């Protein structure tokens, strides 16, 4: 049996090192390429370089581990006993336009189940690590959230026009009744940090029409470890482990600060 704690210590260290060049990169105008016809999907050389660095540093020690990484070639990837799900820069648009509010997100799956999540808010130098049934640490200190808001009318939920369009077109679900039952809605443009905010109790929910596994896997471990929950919508079409069968298929995502809040969000989405 390999020592998983040692693995995580190594990868947290790799993550910090991977973040270092990104801190300065945002000071200059950055070139980017479009990935497809969707004008919001962009990639920079930093996304690709960061991903290569992380994978190479893990492979040096653990040559038999698997990878599912956003910028990589799916033909060269896949789940193995230990699998790292990597978003080298989550929030590339924030990285390019703002030079802040982006993250490195790395989840560890063991035997096809999420086991640990690393979410590194690079510019704030905040390293969040969650391990299933063991807790969450922020910059090496154990973290517990202090308060949880359970009422929609007092809640803030991340929801965008894109999410509205996605839920409408893909599920025939209208999100406005939810939006107008909240104290506020936001759109931070960085899925991993948004989910991490929910985990910390700084946000009550998140509705997204299109998230990939690398966007939510790491922060998802942290969220569940702190008492929150999330699902791929609609739940009945996503049985447990669906992501192992189809790791490159985006999902409609709903997250909540608690199971109760997640259910309240779902009820509002189903309000006719
Ligand atoms: C994106 C961000 C954004 C979310 C998009 C993601 P990327 O990730 O997390 O917040 O709305 O769906 O694709 O492309 O910057 O890694
Ligand atoms: Ca992402
Ligand atoms: Ca990315």
CSV table of C-alpha atoms and ligand atoms in Angstrom, one decimal:
chain,number,residue,atom,x,y,z
A,1,UNK,CA,0.0,0.0,0.0
A,2,UNK,CA,1.4,3.4,-1.0
A,3,UNK,CA,1.5,6.2,1.5
A,4,UNK,CA,-1.2,8.6,0.4
A,5,UNK,CA,-0.2,11.3,2.9
A,6,UNK,CA,3.3,11.4,1.4
A,7,UNK,CA,1.7,11.7,-2.1
A,8,UNK,CA,-0.4,14.6,-1.0
A,9,UNK,CA,2.5,16.4,0.7
A,10,UNK,CA,4.5,16.0,-2.5
A,11,UNK,CA,1.7,17.3,-4.8
A,12,UNK,CA,0.9,20.3,-2.5
A,13,UNK,CA,4.5,21.2,-2.8
A,14,UNK,CA,4.4,20.8,-6.6
A,15,UNK,CA,1.2,23.0,-6.7
A,16,UNK,CA,2.9,25.8,-4.8
A,17,UNK,CA,5.9,25.6,-7.1
A,18,UNK,CA,3.6,25.6,-10.1
A,19,UNK,CA,1.9,28.8,-8.9
A,20,UNK,CA,5.1,30.8,-8.5
A,21,UNK,CA,5.6,31.8,-12.2
A,22,UNK,CA,1.9,32.6,-12.4
A,23,UNK,CA,2.1,35.3,-9.8
A,24,UNK,CA,4.3,37.5,-12.0
A,25,UNK,CA,2.7,36.4,-15.4
A,26,UNK,CA,-0.4,38.5,-14.9
A,27,UNK,CA,1.5,41.7,-14.8
A,28,UNK,CA,1.9,41.7,-18.5
A,29,UNK,CA,-0.5,41.5,-21.4
A,30,UNK,CA,-1.0,37.8,-22.1
A,31,UNK,CA,-1.4,36.1,-25.4
A,32,UNK,CA,-4.2,33.5,-25.6
A,33,UNK,CA,-5.6,31.1,-28.1
A,34,UNK,CA,-9.3,30.2,-28.6
A,35,UNK,CA,-10.0,26.5,-28.0
A,36,UNK,CA,-13.1,26.3,-30.1
A,37,UNK,CA,-15.9,28.5,-31.5
A,38,UNK,CA,-17.1,29.3,-28.0
A,39,UNK,CA,-15.6,32.8,-27.3
A,40,UNK,CA,-15.3,32.1,-23.6
A,41,UNK,CA,-13.0,29.1,-24.0
A,42,UNK,CA,-9.4,30.4,-24.1
A,43,UNK,CA,-6.0,28.9,-23.2
A,44,UNK,CA,-2.6,30.5,-22.6
A,45,UNK,CA,0.9,29.0,-22.8
A,46,UNK,CA,0.8,29.2,-18.9
A,47,UNK,CA,-2.1,26.8,-18.7
A,48,UNK,CA,-0.2,24.3,-20.8
A,49,UNK,CA,3.2,24.8,-19.1
A,50,UNK,CA,1.7,24.6,-15.6
A,51,UNK,CA,-0.1,21.4,-16.5
A,52,UNK,CA,3.0,19.8,-18.0
A,53,UNK,CA,5.0,20.8,-14.9
A,54,UNK,CA,2.5,19.3,-12.5
A,55,UNK,CA,2.2,16.0,-14.4
A,56,UNK,CA,6.0,15.6,-14.9
A,57,UNK,CA,6.7,16.3,-11.2
A,58,UNK,CA,4.1,13.7,-10.2
A,59,UNK,CA,5.3,11.2,-12.7
A,60,UNK,CA,8.9,11.4,-11.5
A,61,UNK,CA,7.9,9.9,-8.2
A,62,UNK,CA,4.8,8.0,-9.3
A,63,UNK,CA,5.2,6.7,-12.8
A,64,UNK,CA,2.1,4.4,-12.7
A,65,UNK,CA,-0.4,7.1,-11.7
A,66,UNK,CA,-3.3,8.1,-14.0
A,67,UNK,CA,-4.2,11.7,-15.1
A,68,UNK,CA,-7.3,13.5,-16.3
A,69,UNK,CA,-6.1,17.0,-17.1
A,70,UNK,CA,-7.8,19.8,-18.9
A,71,UNK,CA,-5.2,20.7,-21.5
A,72,UNK,CA,-3.9,17.2,-22.1
A,73,UNK,CA,-4.7,14.6,-24.8
A,74,UNK,CA,-7.6,12.3,-23.7
A,75,UNK,CA,-6.0,9.5,-25.6
A,76,UNK,CA,-3.0,9.6,-23.3
A,77,UNK,CA,-5.1,9.8,-20.1
A,78,UNK,CA,-7.3,7.7,-18.0
A,79,UNK,CA,-8.2,6.5,-14.5
A,80,UNK,CA,-5.8,4.1,-12.7
A,81,UNK,CA,-5.6,3.1,-9.1
A,82,UNK,CA,-4.4,6.6,-8.2
A,83,UNK,CA,-5.6,9.3,-10.6
A,84,UNK,CA,-4.9,13.1,-10.5
A,85,UNK,CA,-7.7,15.3,-12.0
A,86,UNK,CA,-6.0,18.6,-12.9
A,87,UNK,CA,-7.1,22.1,-13.9
A,88,UNK,CA,-3.8,23.9,-14.2
A,89,UNK,CA,-5.5,27.3,-14.2
A,90,UNK,CA,-9.1,27.5,-13.2
A,91,UNK,CA,-10.4,30.9,-14.2
A,92,UNK,CA,-8.1,31.6,-17.2
A,93,UNK,CA,-10.2,34.7,-18.1
A,94,UNK,CA,-9.6,36.1,-14.7
A,95,UNK,CA,-5.9,35.3,-15.0
A,96,UNK,CA,-5.7,37.1,-18.4
A,97,UNK,CA,-8.0,40.0,-17.7
A,98,UNK,CA,-7.4,40.6,-14.0
A,99,UNK,CA,-4.2,38.8,-13.0
A,100,UNK,CA,-5.9,37.4,-9.9
A,101,UNK,CA,-8.9,35.3,-8.8
A,102,UNK,CA,-7.6,32.1,-10.5
A,103,UNK,CA,-6.6,28.8,-8.9
A,104,UNK,CA,-4.8,25.6,-9.5
A,105,UNK,CA,-7.2,22.7,-8.8
A,106,UNK,CA,-6.0,19.1,-8.3
A,107,UNK,CA,-8.1,16.2,-7.1
A,108,UNK,CA,-6.9,12.7,-6.2
A,109,UNK,CA,-9.1,9.7,-7.0
A,110,UNK,CA,-8.2,6.4,-5.3
A,111,UNK,CA,-9.8,3.3,-6.8
A,112,UNK,CA,-12.2,5.5,-8.8
A,113,UNK,CA,-13.4,7.5,-5.9
A,114,UNK,CA,-12.7,11.1,-4.9
A,115,UNK,CA,-10.2,11.0,-2.0
A,116,UNK,CA,-8.5,14.4,-1.7
A,117,UNK,CA,-8.7,17.9,-3.1
A,118,UNK,CA,-6.1,20.7,-3.4
A,119,UNK,CA,-7.3,24.2,-4.4
A,120,UNK,CA,-4.6,26.8,-4.5
A,121,UNK,CA,-5.7,30.5,-4.7
A,122,UNK,CA,-2.4,31.6,-6.2
A,123,UNK,CA,-2.5,35.4,-5.7
A,124,UNK,CA,-3.8,35.1,-2.2
A,125,UNK,CA,-1.3,32.3,-1.5
A,126,UNK,CA,-4.1,30.3,0.1
A,127,UNK,CA,-3.7,26.5,-0.1
A,128,UNK,CA,-6.8,24.5,0.7
A,129,UNK,CA,-6.5,20.8,1.1
A,130,UNK,CA,-9.4,18.4,1.9
A,131,UNK,CA,-9.1,14.7,2.6
A,132,UNK,CA,-12.1,12.5,2.8
A,133,UNK,CA,-13.1,11.8,6.4
A,134,UNK,CA,-10.0,13.6,7.7
A,135,UNK,CA,-10.8,17.3,7.4
A,136,UNK,CA,-9.7,20.5,5.6
A,137,UNK,CA,-6.6,22.6,6.1
A,138,UNK,CA,-6.0,26.1,4.9
A,139,UNK,CA,-2.3,26.9,4.7
A,140,UNK,CA,-1.6,23.9,7.0
A,141,UNK,CA,-4.0,24.9,9.7
A,142,UNK,CA,-7.2,22.8,10.3
A,143,UNK,CA,-10.3,24.7,9.1
A,144,UNK,CA,-13.8,24.6,10.4
A,145,UNK,CA,-16.5,27.0,9.2
A,146,UNK,CA,-18.1,29.2,11.8
A,147,UNK,CA,-21.6,29.8,10.4
A,148,UNK,CA,-24.0,28.3,7.9
A,149,UNK,CA,-26.9,30.2,6.4
A,150,UNK,CA,-29.9,28.0,5.7
A,151,UNK,CA,-32.4,30.5,4.3
A,152,UNK,CA,-32.7,31.3,0.6
A,153,UNK,CA,-33.8,34.9,1.4
A,154,UNK,CA,-30.5,35.4,3.3
A,155,UNK,CA,-28.4,33.5,0.8
A,156,UNK,CA,-26.0,34.5,-1.9
A,157,UNK,CA,-25.7,32.0,-4.8
A,158,UNK,CA,-23.3,32.1,-7.8
A,159,UNK,CA,-25.4,32.0,-11.0
A,160,UNK,CA,-24.7,33.5,-14.4
A,161,UNK,CA,-26.5,34.3,-17.6
A,162,UNK,CA,-24.7,31.3,-19.1
A,163,UNK,CA,-26.1,29.1,-16.4
A,164,UNK,CA,-29.6,30.5,-17.0
A,165,UNK,CA,-29.2,29.7,-20.8
A,166,UNK,CA,-27.8,26.2,-20.0
A,167,UNK,CA,-30.6,25.2,-17.6
A,168,UNK,CA,-33.2,26.6,-20.0
A,169,UNK,CA,-31.9,24.9,-23.1
A,170,UNK,CA,-30.8,21.6,-21.7
A,171,UNK,CA,-33.3,21.0,-19.0
A,172,UNK,CA,-36.3,23.3,-19.6
A,173,UNK,CA,-35.6,24.8,-16.2
A,174,UNK,CA,-36.2,28.5,-15.5
A,175,UNK,CA,-33.7,29.9,-12.9
A,176,UNK,CA,-35.3,33.3,-12.4
A,177,UNK,CA,-37.5,32.2,-9.5
A,178,UNK,CA,-34.4,31.1,-7.7
A,179,UNK,CA,-32.5,34.3,-8.4
A,180,UNK,CA,-35.3,36.5,-7.2
A,181,UNK,CA,-35.7,34.6,-4.0
A,182,UNK,CA,-32.1,35.3,-2.9
A,183,UNK,CA,-30.4,38.1,-1.1
A,184,UNK,CA,-27.9,38.2,-4.0
A,185,UNK,CA,-26.3,36.4,-6.8
A,186,UNK,CA,-22.7,36.6,-8.0
A,187,UNK,CA,-20.5,35.3,-10.8
A,188,UNK,CA,-16.8,35.0,-9.8
A,189,UNK,CA,-15.6,33.2,-13.0
A,190,UNK,CA,-13.6,30.6,-11.2
A,191,UNK,CA,-15.4,27.4,-10.4
A,192,UNK,CA,-12.9,25.9,-7.9
A,193,UNK,CA,-12.7,29.1,-5.8
A,194,UNK,CA,-16.5,29.5,-5.9
A,195,UNK,CA,-17.0,26.0,-4.6
A,196,UNK,CA,-14.3,26.6,-2.0
A,197,UNK,CA,-16.2,29.8,-0.9
A,198,UNK,CA,-19.3,27.6,-0.3
A,199,UNK,CA,-17.2,25.1,1.6
A,200,UNK,CA,-16.0,28.0,3.9
A,201,UNK,CA,-19.5,29.4,4.4
A,202,UNK,CA,-18.8,32.6,2.4
A,203,UNK,CA,-21.5,31.7,-0.3
A,204,UNK,CA,-24.5,29.5,0.0
A,205,UNK,CA,-24.7,27.9,-3.4
A,206,UNK,CA,-23.7,27.6,-7.0
A,207,UNK,CA,-25.7,26.8,-10.1
A,208,UNK,CA,-23.6,26.2,-13.3
A,209,UNK,CA,-24.8,25.0,-16.7
A,210,UNK,CA,-21.4,23.6,-17.8
A,211,UNK,CA,-18.6,22.3,-15.5
A,212,UNK,CA,-16.0,19.7,-16.2
A,213,UNK,CA,-14.6,17.2,-13.7
A,214,UNK,CA,-11.4,19.3,-13.3
A,215,UNK,CA,-13.5,22.3,-12.4
A,216,UNK,CA,-15.3,20.8,-9.4
A,217,UNK,CA,-13.6,17.6,-8.3
A,218,UNK,CA,-11.0,19.0,-5.9
A,219,UNK,CA,-13.2,21.7,-4.4
A,220,UNK,CA,-16.0,19.1,-4.2
A,221,UNK,CA,-14.0,17.0,-1.7
A,222,UNK,CA,-13.4,20.1,0.4
A,223,UNK,CA,-17.1,21.1,0.2
A,224,UNK,CA,-18.4,17.7,1.3
A,225,UNK,CA,-15.8,17.4,4.0
A,226,UNK,CA,-17.1,20.7,5.5
A,227,UNK,CA,-20.7,19.7,5.4
A,228,UNK,CA,-21.8,21.0,2.0
A,229,UNK,CA,-22.9,18.9,-0.9
A,230,UNK,CA,-23.3,19.0,-4.7
A,231,UNK,CA,-24.9,17.1,-7.5
A,232,UNK,CA,-24.8,16.7,-11.3
A,233,UNK,CA,-28.3,17.7,-12.6
A,234,UNK,CA,-30.6,15.9,-13.2
A,235,UNK,CA,-29.5,13.5,-10.4
A,236,UNK,CA,-31.3,10.5,-11.8
A,237,UNK,CA,-29.1,10.6,-15.0
A,238,UNK,CA,-25.9,10.7,-13.0
A,239,UNK,CA,-25.5,7.7,-10.8
A,240,UNK,CA,-22.6,7.5,-8.4
A,241,UNK,CA,-19.3,7.2,-10.4
A,242,UNK,CA,-20.7,8.6,-13.6
A,243,UNK,CA,-17.6,10.7,-14.1
A,244,UNK,CA,-15.4,7.6,-14.3
A,245,UNK,CA,-17.4,6.4,-17.3
A,246,UNK,CA,-17.4,9.8,-18.9
A,247,UNK,CA,-14.7,12.1,-17.5
A,248,UNK,CA,-14.7,14.6,-20.4
A,249,UNK,CA,-18.5,15.3,-20.5
A,250,UNK,CA,-19.5,18.5,-18.9
A,251,UNK,CA,-22.3,18.5,-16.3
A,252,UNK,CA,-24.9,21.0,-15.0
A,253,UNK,CA,-23.8,21.5,-11.5
A,254,UNK,CA,-25.7,22.5,-8.3
A,255,UNK,CA,-23.8,23.0,-5.0
A,256,UNK,CA,-25.0,24.0,-1.6
A,257,UNK,CA,-23.5,25.0,1.8
A,258,UNK,CA,-25.5,22.1,3.3
A,259,UNK,CA,-27.8,19.3,2.1
A,260,UNK,CA,-30.7,21.4,3.2
A,261,UNK,CA,-29.6,24.4,1.2
A,262,UNK,CA,-29.0,22.2,-1.9
A,263,UNK,CA,-32.6,20.9,-1.6
A,264,UNK,CA,-34.0,24.4,-1.2
A,265,UNK,CA,-32.2,25.5,-4.4
A,266,UNK,CA,-33.5,22.4,-6.2
A,267,UNK,CA,-37.1,23.0,-5.0
A,268,UNK,CA,-36.9,26.6,-6.3
A,269,UNK,CA,-35.6,25.4,-9.7
A,270,UNK,CA,-38.6,23.1,-9.9
A,271,UNK,CA,-41.1,25.9,-8.9
A,272,UNK,CA,-43.5,26.3,-11.8
B,1,LIG,C1,-13.9,28.0,-16.2
B,1,LIG,C2,-14.1,28.7,-14.9
B,1,LIG,C3,-15.5,29.4,-14.9
B,1,LIG,C4,-16.6,28.5,-15.3
B,1,LIG,C5,-16.3,27.8,-16.6
B,1,LIG,C6,-15.0,27.1,-16.5
B,1,LIG,P1,-11.3,27.6,-17.0
B,1,LIG,O1,-12.7,27.3,-16.2
B,1,LIG,O2,-14.1,27.8,-13.8
B,1,LIG,O3,-15.8,30.0,-13.7
B,1,LIG,O4,-17.8,29.2,-15.4
B,1,LIG,O5,-17.4,26.9,-16.8
B,1,LIG,O6,-14.7,26.4,-17.7
B,1,LIG,O7,-11.7,27.4,-18.5
B,1,LIG,O8,-11.0,29.0,-16.7
B,1,LIG,O9,-10.4,26.6,-16.5
B,2,LIG,CA1,-11.7,25.4,-15.1
B,3,LIG,CA1,-8.4,25.7,-16.9
